[in-house]
XYZ file of C-alpha atoms in Angstrom:
588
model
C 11.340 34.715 -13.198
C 11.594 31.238 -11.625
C 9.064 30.037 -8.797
C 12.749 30.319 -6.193
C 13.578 33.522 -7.334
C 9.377 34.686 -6.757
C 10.199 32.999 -3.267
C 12.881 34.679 -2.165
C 11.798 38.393 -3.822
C 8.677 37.743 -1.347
C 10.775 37.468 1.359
C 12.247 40.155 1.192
C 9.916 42.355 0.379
C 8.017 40.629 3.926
C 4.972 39.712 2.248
C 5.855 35.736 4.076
C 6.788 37.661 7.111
C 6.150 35.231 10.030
C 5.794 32.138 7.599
C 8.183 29.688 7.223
C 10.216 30.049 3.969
C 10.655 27.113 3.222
C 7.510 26.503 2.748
C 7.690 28.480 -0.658
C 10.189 25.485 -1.571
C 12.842 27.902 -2.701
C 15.521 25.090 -3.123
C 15.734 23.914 -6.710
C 17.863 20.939 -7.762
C 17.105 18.835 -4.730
C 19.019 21.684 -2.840
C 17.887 21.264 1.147
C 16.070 24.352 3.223
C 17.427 25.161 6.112
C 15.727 27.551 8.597
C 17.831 30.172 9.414
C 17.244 32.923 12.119
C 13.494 33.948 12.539
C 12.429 34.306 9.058
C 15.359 33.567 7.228
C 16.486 30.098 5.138
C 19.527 29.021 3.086
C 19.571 26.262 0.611
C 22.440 23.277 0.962
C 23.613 23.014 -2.471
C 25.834 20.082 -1.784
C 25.958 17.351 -4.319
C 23.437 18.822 -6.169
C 25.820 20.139 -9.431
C 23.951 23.658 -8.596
C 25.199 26.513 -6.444
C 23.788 30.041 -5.360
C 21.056 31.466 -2.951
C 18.887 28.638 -4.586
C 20.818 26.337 -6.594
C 19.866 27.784 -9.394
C 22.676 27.891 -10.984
C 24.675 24.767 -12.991
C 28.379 24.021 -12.593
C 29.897 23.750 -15.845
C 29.671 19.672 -16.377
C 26.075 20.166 -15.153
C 25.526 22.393 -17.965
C 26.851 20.114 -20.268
C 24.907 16.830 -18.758
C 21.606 19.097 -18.566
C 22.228 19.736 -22.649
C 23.047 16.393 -23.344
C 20.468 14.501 -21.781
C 17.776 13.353 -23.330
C 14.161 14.658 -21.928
C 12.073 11.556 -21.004
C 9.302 12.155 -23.716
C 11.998 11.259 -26.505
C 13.580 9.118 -24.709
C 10.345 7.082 -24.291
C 9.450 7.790 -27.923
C 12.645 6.635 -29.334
C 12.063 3.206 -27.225
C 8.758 2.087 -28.553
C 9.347 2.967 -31.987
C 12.289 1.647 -34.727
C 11.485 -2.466 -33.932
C 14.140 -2.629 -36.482
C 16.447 -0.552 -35.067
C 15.969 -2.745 -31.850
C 15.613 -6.129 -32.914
C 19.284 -5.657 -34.017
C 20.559 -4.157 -30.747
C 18.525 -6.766 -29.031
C 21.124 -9.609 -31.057
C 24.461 -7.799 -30.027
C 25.225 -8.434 -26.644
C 28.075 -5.681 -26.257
C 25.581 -3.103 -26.927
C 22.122 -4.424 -24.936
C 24.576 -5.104 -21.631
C 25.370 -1.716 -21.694
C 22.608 -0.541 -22.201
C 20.837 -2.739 -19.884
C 23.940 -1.122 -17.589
C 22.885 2.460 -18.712
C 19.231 1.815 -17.620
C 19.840 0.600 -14.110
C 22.344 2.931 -12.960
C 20.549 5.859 -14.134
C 16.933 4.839 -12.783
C 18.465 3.698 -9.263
C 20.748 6.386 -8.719
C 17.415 8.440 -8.399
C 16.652 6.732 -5.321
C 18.550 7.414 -2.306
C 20.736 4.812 -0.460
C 20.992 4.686 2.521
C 17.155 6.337 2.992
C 16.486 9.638 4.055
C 13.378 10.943 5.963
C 10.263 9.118 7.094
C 6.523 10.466 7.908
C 7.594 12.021 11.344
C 10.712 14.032 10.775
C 11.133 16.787 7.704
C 14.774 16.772 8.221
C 17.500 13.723 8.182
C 17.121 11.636 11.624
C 18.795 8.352 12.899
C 15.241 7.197 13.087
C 14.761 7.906 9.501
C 17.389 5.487 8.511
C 17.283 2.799 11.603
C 13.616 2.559 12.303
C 12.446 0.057 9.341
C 8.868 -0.026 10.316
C 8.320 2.868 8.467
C 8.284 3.608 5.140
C 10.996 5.669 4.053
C 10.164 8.945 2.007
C 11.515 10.610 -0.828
C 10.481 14.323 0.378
C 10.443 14.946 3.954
C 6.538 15.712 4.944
C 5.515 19.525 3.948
C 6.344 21.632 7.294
C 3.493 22.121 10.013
C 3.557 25.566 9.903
C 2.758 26.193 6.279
C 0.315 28.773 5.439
C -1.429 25.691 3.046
C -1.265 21.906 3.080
C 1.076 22.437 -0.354
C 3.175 24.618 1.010
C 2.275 28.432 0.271
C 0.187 28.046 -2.836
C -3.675 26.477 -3.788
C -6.552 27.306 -1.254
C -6.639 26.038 2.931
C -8.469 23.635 2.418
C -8.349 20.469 -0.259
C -11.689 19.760 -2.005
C -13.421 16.257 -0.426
C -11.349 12.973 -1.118
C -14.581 11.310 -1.510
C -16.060 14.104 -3.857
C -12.781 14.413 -5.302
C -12.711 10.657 -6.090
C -15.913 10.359 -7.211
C -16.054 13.489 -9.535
C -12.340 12.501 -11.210
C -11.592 8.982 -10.932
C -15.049 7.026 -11.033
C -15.286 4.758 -13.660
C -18.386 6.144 -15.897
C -17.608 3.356 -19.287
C -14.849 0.602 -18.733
C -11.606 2.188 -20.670
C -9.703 -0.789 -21.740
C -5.515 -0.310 -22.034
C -4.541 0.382 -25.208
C -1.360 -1.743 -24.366
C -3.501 -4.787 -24.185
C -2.642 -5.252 -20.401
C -4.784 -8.414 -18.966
C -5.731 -9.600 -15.767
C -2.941 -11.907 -15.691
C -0.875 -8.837 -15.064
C -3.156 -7.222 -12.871
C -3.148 -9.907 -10.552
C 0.608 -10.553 -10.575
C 0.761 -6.888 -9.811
C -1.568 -7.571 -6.600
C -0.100 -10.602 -5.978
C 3.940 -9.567 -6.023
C 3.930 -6.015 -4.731
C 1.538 -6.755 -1.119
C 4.776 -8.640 -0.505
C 6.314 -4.924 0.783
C 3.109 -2.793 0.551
C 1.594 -4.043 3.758
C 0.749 -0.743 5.483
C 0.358 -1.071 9.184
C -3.176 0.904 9.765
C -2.930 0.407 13.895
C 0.795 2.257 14.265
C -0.553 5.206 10.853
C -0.279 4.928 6.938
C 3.445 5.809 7.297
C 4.169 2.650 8.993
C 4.568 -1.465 7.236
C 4.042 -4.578 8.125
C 6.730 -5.707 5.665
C 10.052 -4.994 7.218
C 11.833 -6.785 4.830
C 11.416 -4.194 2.358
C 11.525 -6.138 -0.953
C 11.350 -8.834 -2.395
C 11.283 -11.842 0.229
C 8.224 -13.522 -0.640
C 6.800 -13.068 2.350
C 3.572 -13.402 0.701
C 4.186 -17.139 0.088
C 5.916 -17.974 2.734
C 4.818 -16.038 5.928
C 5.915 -12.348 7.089
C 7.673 -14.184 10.569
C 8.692 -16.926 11.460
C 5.973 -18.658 13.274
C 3.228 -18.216 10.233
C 6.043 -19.921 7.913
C 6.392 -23.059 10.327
C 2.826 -23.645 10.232
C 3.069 -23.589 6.416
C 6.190 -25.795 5.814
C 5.657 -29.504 5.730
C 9.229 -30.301 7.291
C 10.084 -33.246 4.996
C 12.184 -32.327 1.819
C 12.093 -28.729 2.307
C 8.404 -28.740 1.278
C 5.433 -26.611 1.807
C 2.213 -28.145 3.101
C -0.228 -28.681 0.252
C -3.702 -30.651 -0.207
C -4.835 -32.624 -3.529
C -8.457 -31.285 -4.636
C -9.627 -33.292 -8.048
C -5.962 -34.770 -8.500
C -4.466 -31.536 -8.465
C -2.032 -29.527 -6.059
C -3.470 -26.637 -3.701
C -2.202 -24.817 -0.434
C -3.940 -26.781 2.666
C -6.686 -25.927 4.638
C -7.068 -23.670 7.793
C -7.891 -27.290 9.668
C -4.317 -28.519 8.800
C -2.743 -25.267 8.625
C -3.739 -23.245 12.295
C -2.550 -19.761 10.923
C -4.346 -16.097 10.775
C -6.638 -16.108 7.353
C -8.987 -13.800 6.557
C -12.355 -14.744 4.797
C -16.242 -13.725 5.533
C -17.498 -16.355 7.831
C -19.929 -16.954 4.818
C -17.036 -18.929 3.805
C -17.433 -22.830 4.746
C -13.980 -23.691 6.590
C -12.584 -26.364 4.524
C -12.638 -24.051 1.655
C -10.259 -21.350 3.190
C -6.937 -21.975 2.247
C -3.992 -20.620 4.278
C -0.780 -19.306 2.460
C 1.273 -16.846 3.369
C -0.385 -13.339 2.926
C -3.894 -13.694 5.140
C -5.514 -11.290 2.459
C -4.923 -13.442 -0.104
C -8.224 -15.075 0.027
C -9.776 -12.171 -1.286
C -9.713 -12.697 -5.075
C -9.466 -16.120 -6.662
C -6.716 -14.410 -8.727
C -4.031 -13.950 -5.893
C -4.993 -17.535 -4.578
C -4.187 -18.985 -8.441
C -0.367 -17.314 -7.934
C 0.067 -18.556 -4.340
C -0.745 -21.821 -6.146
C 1.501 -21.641 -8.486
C 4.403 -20.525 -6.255
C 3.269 -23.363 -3.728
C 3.475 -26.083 -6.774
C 6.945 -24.266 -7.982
C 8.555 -24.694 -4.464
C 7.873 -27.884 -4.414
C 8.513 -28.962 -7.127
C 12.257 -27.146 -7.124
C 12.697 -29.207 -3.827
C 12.354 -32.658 -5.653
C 14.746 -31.235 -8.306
C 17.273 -29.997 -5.034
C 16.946 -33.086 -2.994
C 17.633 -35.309 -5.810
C 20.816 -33.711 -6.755
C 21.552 -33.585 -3.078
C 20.311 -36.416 -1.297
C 22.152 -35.524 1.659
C 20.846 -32.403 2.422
C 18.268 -31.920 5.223
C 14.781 -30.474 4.950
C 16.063 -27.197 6.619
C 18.775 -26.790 3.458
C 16.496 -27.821 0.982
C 13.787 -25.271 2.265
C 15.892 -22.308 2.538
C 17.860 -23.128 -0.599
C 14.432 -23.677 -2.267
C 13.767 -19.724 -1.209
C 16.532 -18.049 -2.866
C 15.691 -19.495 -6.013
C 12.269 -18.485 -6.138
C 13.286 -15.373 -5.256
C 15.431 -15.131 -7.793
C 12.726 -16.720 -10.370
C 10.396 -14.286 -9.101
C 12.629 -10.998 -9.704
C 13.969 -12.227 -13.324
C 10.025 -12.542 -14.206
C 9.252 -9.891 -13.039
C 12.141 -7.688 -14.872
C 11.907 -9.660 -18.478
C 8.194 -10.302 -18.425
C 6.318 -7.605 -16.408
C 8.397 -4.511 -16.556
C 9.217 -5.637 -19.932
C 5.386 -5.534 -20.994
C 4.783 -2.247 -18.944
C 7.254 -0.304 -20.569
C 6.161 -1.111 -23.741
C 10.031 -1.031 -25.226
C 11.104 -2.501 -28.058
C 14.507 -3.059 -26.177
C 14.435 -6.293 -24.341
C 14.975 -6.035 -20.660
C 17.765 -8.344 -18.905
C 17.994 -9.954 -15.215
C 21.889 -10.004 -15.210
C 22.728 -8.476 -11.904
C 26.518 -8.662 -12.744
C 26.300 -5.884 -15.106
C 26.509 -3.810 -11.906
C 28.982 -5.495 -9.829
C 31.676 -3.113 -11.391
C 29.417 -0.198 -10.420
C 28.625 1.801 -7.020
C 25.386 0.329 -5.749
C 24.455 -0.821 -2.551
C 22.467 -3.913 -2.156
C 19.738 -2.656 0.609
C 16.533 -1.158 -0.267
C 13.714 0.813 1.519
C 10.253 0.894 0.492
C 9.216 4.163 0.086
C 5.640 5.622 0.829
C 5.720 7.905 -2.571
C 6.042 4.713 -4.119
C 3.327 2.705 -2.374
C 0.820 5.574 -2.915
C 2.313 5.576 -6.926
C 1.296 1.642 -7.176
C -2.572 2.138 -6.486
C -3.692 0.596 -9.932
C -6.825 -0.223 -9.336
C -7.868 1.156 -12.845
C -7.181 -2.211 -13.584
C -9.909 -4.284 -12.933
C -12.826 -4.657 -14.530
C -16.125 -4.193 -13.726
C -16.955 -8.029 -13.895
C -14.470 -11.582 -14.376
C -15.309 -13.319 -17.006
C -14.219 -17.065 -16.101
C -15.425 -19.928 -18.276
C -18.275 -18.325 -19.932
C -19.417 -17.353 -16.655
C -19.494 -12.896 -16.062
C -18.828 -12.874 -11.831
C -20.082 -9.425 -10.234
C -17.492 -8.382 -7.815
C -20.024 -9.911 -5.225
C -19.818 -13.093 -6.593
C -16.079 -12.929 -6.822
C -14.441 -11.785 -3.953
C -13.735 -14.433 -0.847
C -14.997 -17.530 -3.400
C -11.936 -19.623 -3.270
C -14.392 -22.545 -4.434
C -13.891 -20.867 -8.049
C -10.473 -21.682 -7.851
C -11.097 -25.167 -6.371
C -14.060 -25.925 -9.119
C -12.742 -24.904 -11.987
C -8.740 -25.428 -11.439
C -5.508 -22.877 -12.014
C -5.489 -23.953 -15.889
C -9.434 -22.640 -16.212
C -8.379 -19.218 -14.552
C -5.008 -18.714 -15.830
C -7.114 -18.966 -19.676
C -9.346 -16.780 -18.648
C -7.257 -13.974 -16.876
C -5.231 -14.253 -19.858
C -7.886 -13.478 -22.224
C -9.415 -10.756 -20.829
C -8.160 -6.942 -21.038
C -7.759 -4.680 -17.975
C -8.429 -0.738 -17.783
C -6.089 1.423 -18.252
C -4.485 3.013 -15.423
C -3.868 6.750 -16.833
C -6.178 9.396 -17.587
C -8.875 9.513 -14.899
C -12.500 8.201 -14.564
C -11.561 4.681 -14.821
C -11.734 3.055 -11.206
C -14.890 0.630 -10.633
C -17.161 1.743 -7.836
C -16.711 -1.380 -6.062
C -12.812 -0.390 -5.073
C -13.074 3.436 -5.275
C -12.767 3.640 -1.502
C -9.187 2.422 -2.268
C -8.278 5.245 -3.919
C -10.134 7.571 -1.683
C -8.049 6.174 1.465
C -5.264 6.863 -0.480
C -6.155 10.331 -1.252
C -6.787 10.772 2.700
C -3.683 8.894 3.795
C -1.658 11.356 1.517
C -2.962 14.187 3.274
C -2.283 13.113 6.863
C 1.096 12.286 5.806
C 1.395 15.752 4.504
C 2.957 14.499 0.838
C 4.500 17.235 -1.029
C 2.869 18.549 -4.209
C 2.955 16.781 -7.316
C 5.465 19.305 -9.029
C 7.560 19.252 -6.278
C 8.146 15.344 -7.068
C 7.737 15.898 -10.823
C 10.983 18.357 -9.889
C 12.731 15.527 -7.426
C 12.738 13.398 -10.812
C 13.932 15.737 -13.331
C 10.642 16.609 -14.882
C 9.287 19.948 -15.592
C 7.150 21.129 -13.850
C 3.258 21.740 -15.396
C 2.819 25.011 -15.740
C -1.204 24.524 -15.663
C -3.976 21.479 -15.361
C -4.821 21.789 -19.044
C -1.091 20.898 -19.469
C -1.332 17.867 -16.685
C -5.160 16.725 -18.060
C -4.588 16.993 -21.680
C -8.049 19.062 -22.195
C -10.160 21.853 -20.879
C -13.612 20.638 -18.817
C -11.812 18.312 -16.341
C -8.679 20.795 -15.957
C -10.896 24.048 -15.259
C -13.081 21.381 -12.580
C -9.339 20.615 -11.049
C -8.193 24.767 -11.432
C -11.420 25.725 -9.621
C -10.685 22.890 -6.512
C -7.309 23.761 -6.179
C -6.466 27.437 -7.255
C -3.217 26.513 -8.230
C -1.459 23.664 -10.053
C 1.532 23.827 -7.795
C -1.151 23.014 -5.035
C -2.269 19.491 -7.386
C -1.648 16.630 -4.725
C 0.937 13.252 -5.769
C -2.149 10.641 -6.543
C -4.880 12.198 -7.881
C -2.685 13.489 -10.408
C -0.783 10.515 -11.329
C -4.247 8.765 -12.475
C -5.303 12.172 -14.119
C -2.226 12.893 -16.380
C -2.485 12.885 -19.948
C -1.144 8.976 -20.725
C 1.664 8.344 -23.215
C 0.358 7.269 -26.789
C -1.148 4.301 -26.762
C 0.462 4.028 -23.155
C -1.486 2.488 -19.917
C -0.406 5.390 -18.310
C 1.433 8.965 -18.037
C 4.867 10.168 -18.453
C 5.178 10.971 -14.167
C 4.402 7.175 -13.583
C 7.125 6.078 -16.009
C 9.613 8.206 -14.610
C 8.773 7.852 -10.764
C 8.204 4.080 -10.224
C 10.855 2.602 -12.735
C 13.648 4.023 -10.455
C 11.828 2.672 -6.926
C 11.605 -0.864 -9.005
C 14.210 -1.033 -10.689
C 16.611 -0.225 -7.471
C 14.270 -2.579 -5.001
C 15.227 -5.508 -7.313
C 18.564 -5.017 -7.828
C 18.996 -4.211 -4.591
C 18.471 -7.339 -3.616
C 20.835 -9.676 -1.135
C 20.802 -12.583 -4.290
C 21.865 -9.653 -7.203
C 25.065 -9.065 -5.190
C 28.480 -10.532 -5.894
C 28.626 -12.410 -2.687
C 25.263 -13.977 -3.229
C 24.636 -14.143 -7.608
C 26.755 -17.569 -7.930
C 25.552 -21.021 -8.652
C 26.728 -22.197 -4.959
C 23.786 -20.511 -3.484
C 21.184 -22.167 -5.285
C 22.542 -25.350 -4.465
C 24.940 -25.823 -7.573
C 24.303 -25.323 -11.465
C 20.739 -27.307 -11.494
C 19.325 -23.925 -8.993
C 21.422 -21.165 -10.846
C 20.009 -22.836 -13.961
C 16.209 -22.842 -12.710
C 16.716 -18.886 -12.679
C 18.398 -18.131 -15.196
C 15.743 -19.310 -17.543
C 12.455 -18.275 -15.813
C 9.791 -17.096 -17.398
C 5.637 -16.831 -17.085
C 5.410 -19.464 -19.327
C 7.863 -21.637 -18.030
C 6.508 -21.152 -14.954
C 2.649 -21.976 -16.162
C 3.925 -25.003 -17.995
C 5.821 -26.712 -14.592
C 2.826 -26.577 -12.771
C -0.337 -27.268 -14.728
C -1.795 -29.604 -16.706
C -2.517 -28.131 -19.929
C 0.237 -25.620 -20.218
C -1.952 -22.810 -21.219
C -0.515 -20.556 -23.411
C -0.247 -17.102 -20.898
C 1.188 -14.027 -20.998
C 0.632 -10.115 -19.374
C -1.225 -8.853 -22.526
C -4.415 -10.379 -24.266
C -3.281 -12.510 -27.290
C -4.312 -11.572 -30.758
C -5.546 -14.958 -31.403
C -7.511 -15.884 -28.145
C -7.305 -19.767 -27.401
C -6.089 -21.139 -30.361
C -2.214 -21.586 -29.785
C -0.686 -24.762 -29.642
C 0.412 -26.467 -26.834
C 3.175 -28.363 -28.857
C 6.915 -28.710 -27.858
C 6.004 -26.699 -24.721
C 7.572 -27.989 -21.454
C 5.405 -30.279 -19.856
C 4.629 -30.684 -15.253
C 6.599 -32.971 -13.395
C 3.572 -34.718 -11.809
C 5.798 -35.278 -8.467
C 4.992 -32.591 -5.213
């Protein structure tokens, strides 16, 4: 008998008499509860393909979808194995554009558009949808009234987040990815997604600072208009920049008067001011604001060359939509690429869709700013130039970027392997308050279960931890905390599930945070017809400059050496040539 079908048998025999049924989440198939009466619910079938008391039960096409459909496990099998297979669908660009088609319609359809609910309302509001300083959510918050925080089942109370945290996701030995994943990535992970996860902590953890809610680089450029004044030069549409040892960096807080924060430890003309104040944190975040600094520049000399007429306020804005644009097409072909692990080579071709329903908006959602906590990651030490930093030694020390240049740290980021994210027990103790903020945020923001969102994606359901864990000693631990594994909550057991093969990380991640990605950068204003043309990038020359970004490329325009980089450690550490790569324009 199904967990709906338990539900409503319950009911009716009154053992949830003066509880909320909907708490017992009777609605399958993203069916809605409704309260009805004083103890009574029905379940909004609409859209779903289901119908019945609990939409339980599959139209006829549904039926036929359902047996069709590939389960995600074979799906993701059948993707990182057969290079043959792929390296021949790869060449035939009939088949890869529709499957590159396939892949974005079915992972953003998952996400709703326009959003639904937000952290104060567990049913469909106007707020929900007009209020962009909050996160959107993809399950309304579990009802006050609930007998326990998941709903009906696990104990009253959660175990500790700190306890919790400590016990199941402390690092005990550094577990390196088995995907090879480096700090390059780990950084560019940091670096690109605090563009629209920037939680705003004085309004609650359902609220952001990023209203644009995507991918605006914000992060170089300022999140208002004021902070992006103080960083733009206004001559050629360029950024303000200092030279330290002949070599391009963002200026100072003396030339730049904006909002940066650093320990006062840190001597003044060393803080540099970019767009994202956090940024001086890790030398690693200030190496890609350098970069992006050095590529907007340098796309403005390209811009105001072929159009000498235009003003600085042309050439800056124009100058935005292409790195933009760069940005997202790295981020699809070179990140998400390496991340999946697929033999099947990923495409930035947003007109693949423009035949297709899709609406170019997007809403950050919480489920998917708690889902990109990754700080598994990082290691328990940097190794830069022969030199091992302790995280005290690292963090606000933007001289190590100043000393030793972006080419020294882009070599060394490059070459050394990050943890990997699934599996538990591998977050250093220097950043586990992170993850135990999130654990704590979660709960105030009353998240649904994990099955319930393993459900929302078309995942079954574990039946048990020792199914979610993939062994016995930490699952009993996790049985004994929780009493039930529809009680599990969303993050803890997104870092504890058993990862793919050879995977950084678990089927549940996979599934969940490809559709949120997927849809936020498609979904942006440039992917749409009325934007994706060469006109808006100032002619051919801009569409061009997209078109064929990559990490490398990037690198190569705006260093000296051209390091050889990439998101995974190479086999052959250091010893690539630098020959017939694209070499700097020297010009900013």
């Amino acid at each position: 008998m199904d967990a709906a079908r338990t539900a409503l048998l319950l009911c009716l025999l009154e053992v949830c008499a003066g509880v909320n049924p909907c708490c017992y989440w009777p609605c399958q198939n993203k069916g809605v509860c409704v309260n009805v009466g004083l103890e009574g619910y029905e379940c909004d079938c609409t859209h779903t393909g289901y119908h019945g008391v609990n939409c339980t039960m599959p139209y006829f096409w549904t039926s036929v979808y359902t047996f069709l459909k590939p389960s995600p496990a074979f799906s993701h099998y059948l993707l990182t194995h057969y290079k043959w297979l792929w390296d021949i669908i790869n060449k035939i660009s009939f088949l890869s554009d529709n499957l590159m088609r396939l892949v974005l319609t079915v992972r953003s359809n998952l996400i709703p558009s326009p959003p639904t609910y937000n952290s104060d309302y567990n049913y469909l509001t106007w707020e929900g949808y007009a209020n962009v300083s909050y996160f959107t959510r993809l399950l309304p918050p579990v009802p006050k009234d609930c007998p326990t925080p998941a709903g009906t089942k696990g104990y009253k109370t959660r175990p500790n987040a700190t306890e919790l945290a400590k016990e199941f996701l402390l690092r005990r030995t550094f577990i390196p990815d088995p995907q090879r994943t480096n700090l390059m990535f780990a950084f560019f992970a940091q670096h690109f997604t605090h563009q629209f996860f920037r939680t705003d902590f004085d309004r609650g953890p359902g609220f952001t600072k990023a209203l644009g809610h995507g991918v605006d680089l914000s992060h170089v450029y300022g999140d208002c208009l004021e902070r992006q004044q103080h960083l733009r030069l206004f001559k050629d549409g360029k950024l303000k920049y200092q030279v330290v040892n002949g070599e391009i960096y963002p200026p100072s807080v003396n030339d730049t008067p904006i909002k940066m924060k650093y320990l006062s430890s840190v001597p003044v003309d060393k803080q540099l001011a970019i767009g994202h104040e956090l940024f001086g944190l890790v030398p690693g975040l200030m190496m890609y604001a350098t970069l992006w600094l050095r590529e907007h520049n340098r796309v403005c000399n390209i811009l105001k060359e072929e159009h000498p007429t235009w003003s600085d306020e042309q050439l800056f804005q124009t100058t935005r939509l292409i790195l933009i644009g760069e940005t997202i097409k790295i981020v699809i072909e070179d990140y998400v690429q390496h991340l999946s692990g697929y033999h099947f080579k990923m495409k930035f071709k947003p007109e693949l869709l423009f035949k297709e329903q899709f609406q170019y908006r997007n809403r950050i959602a919480l489920e998917f700013s708690h889902l990109y906590h990754w700080h598994p990651l990082m290691p328990d030490s940097f190794k830069v130039n022969n030199h091992d930093y302790k995280y005290e030694d690292f963090l606000f020390k933007p001289e190590i970027l100043l000393d030793l240049g972006v080419d020294t740290l882009l070599e060394s980021f490059t070459a050394q392997i990050a943890g990997r994210i699934g599996g538990g027990r591998n977050i250093n103790g220097n950043i586990l308050h992170v993850a135990i903020s999130v654990i704590e945020h979660g709960r105030q923001l009353r998240l649904q279960p994990f099955n319930e969102y393993r459900k929302w994606f078309g995942l079954t359901p574990y039946k048990s931890f020792q199914e979610l864990t993939g062994e016995t000693e930490i699952a009993a631990r996790l049985e004994k905390l929780y009493g039930h594994i529809d009680a599990m909550e969303l993050y803890p057991a997104l870092l504890l599930e058993t990862p793919y093969e050879n995977g950084i990380f678990g089927e549940s991640i996979v599934e969940m945070g490809a559709p949120f990605s997927l849809k936020g950068l498609l979904g942006n204003p440039i992917c749409s017809p009325h934007y994706w043309k060469p006109s808006t990038f100032g002619g051919q020359t801009g569409f061009d400059i997209i078109n064929t970004a990559t990490l490398q490329k990037l690198v190569c325009l705006n260093t000296k050496r051209c390091p050889s980089v990439a998101f995974h450690t190479p086999d052959n550490l250091g010893h690539e040539s630098n020959e017939g790569r694209e070499r700097p324009k020297t010009e900013f």
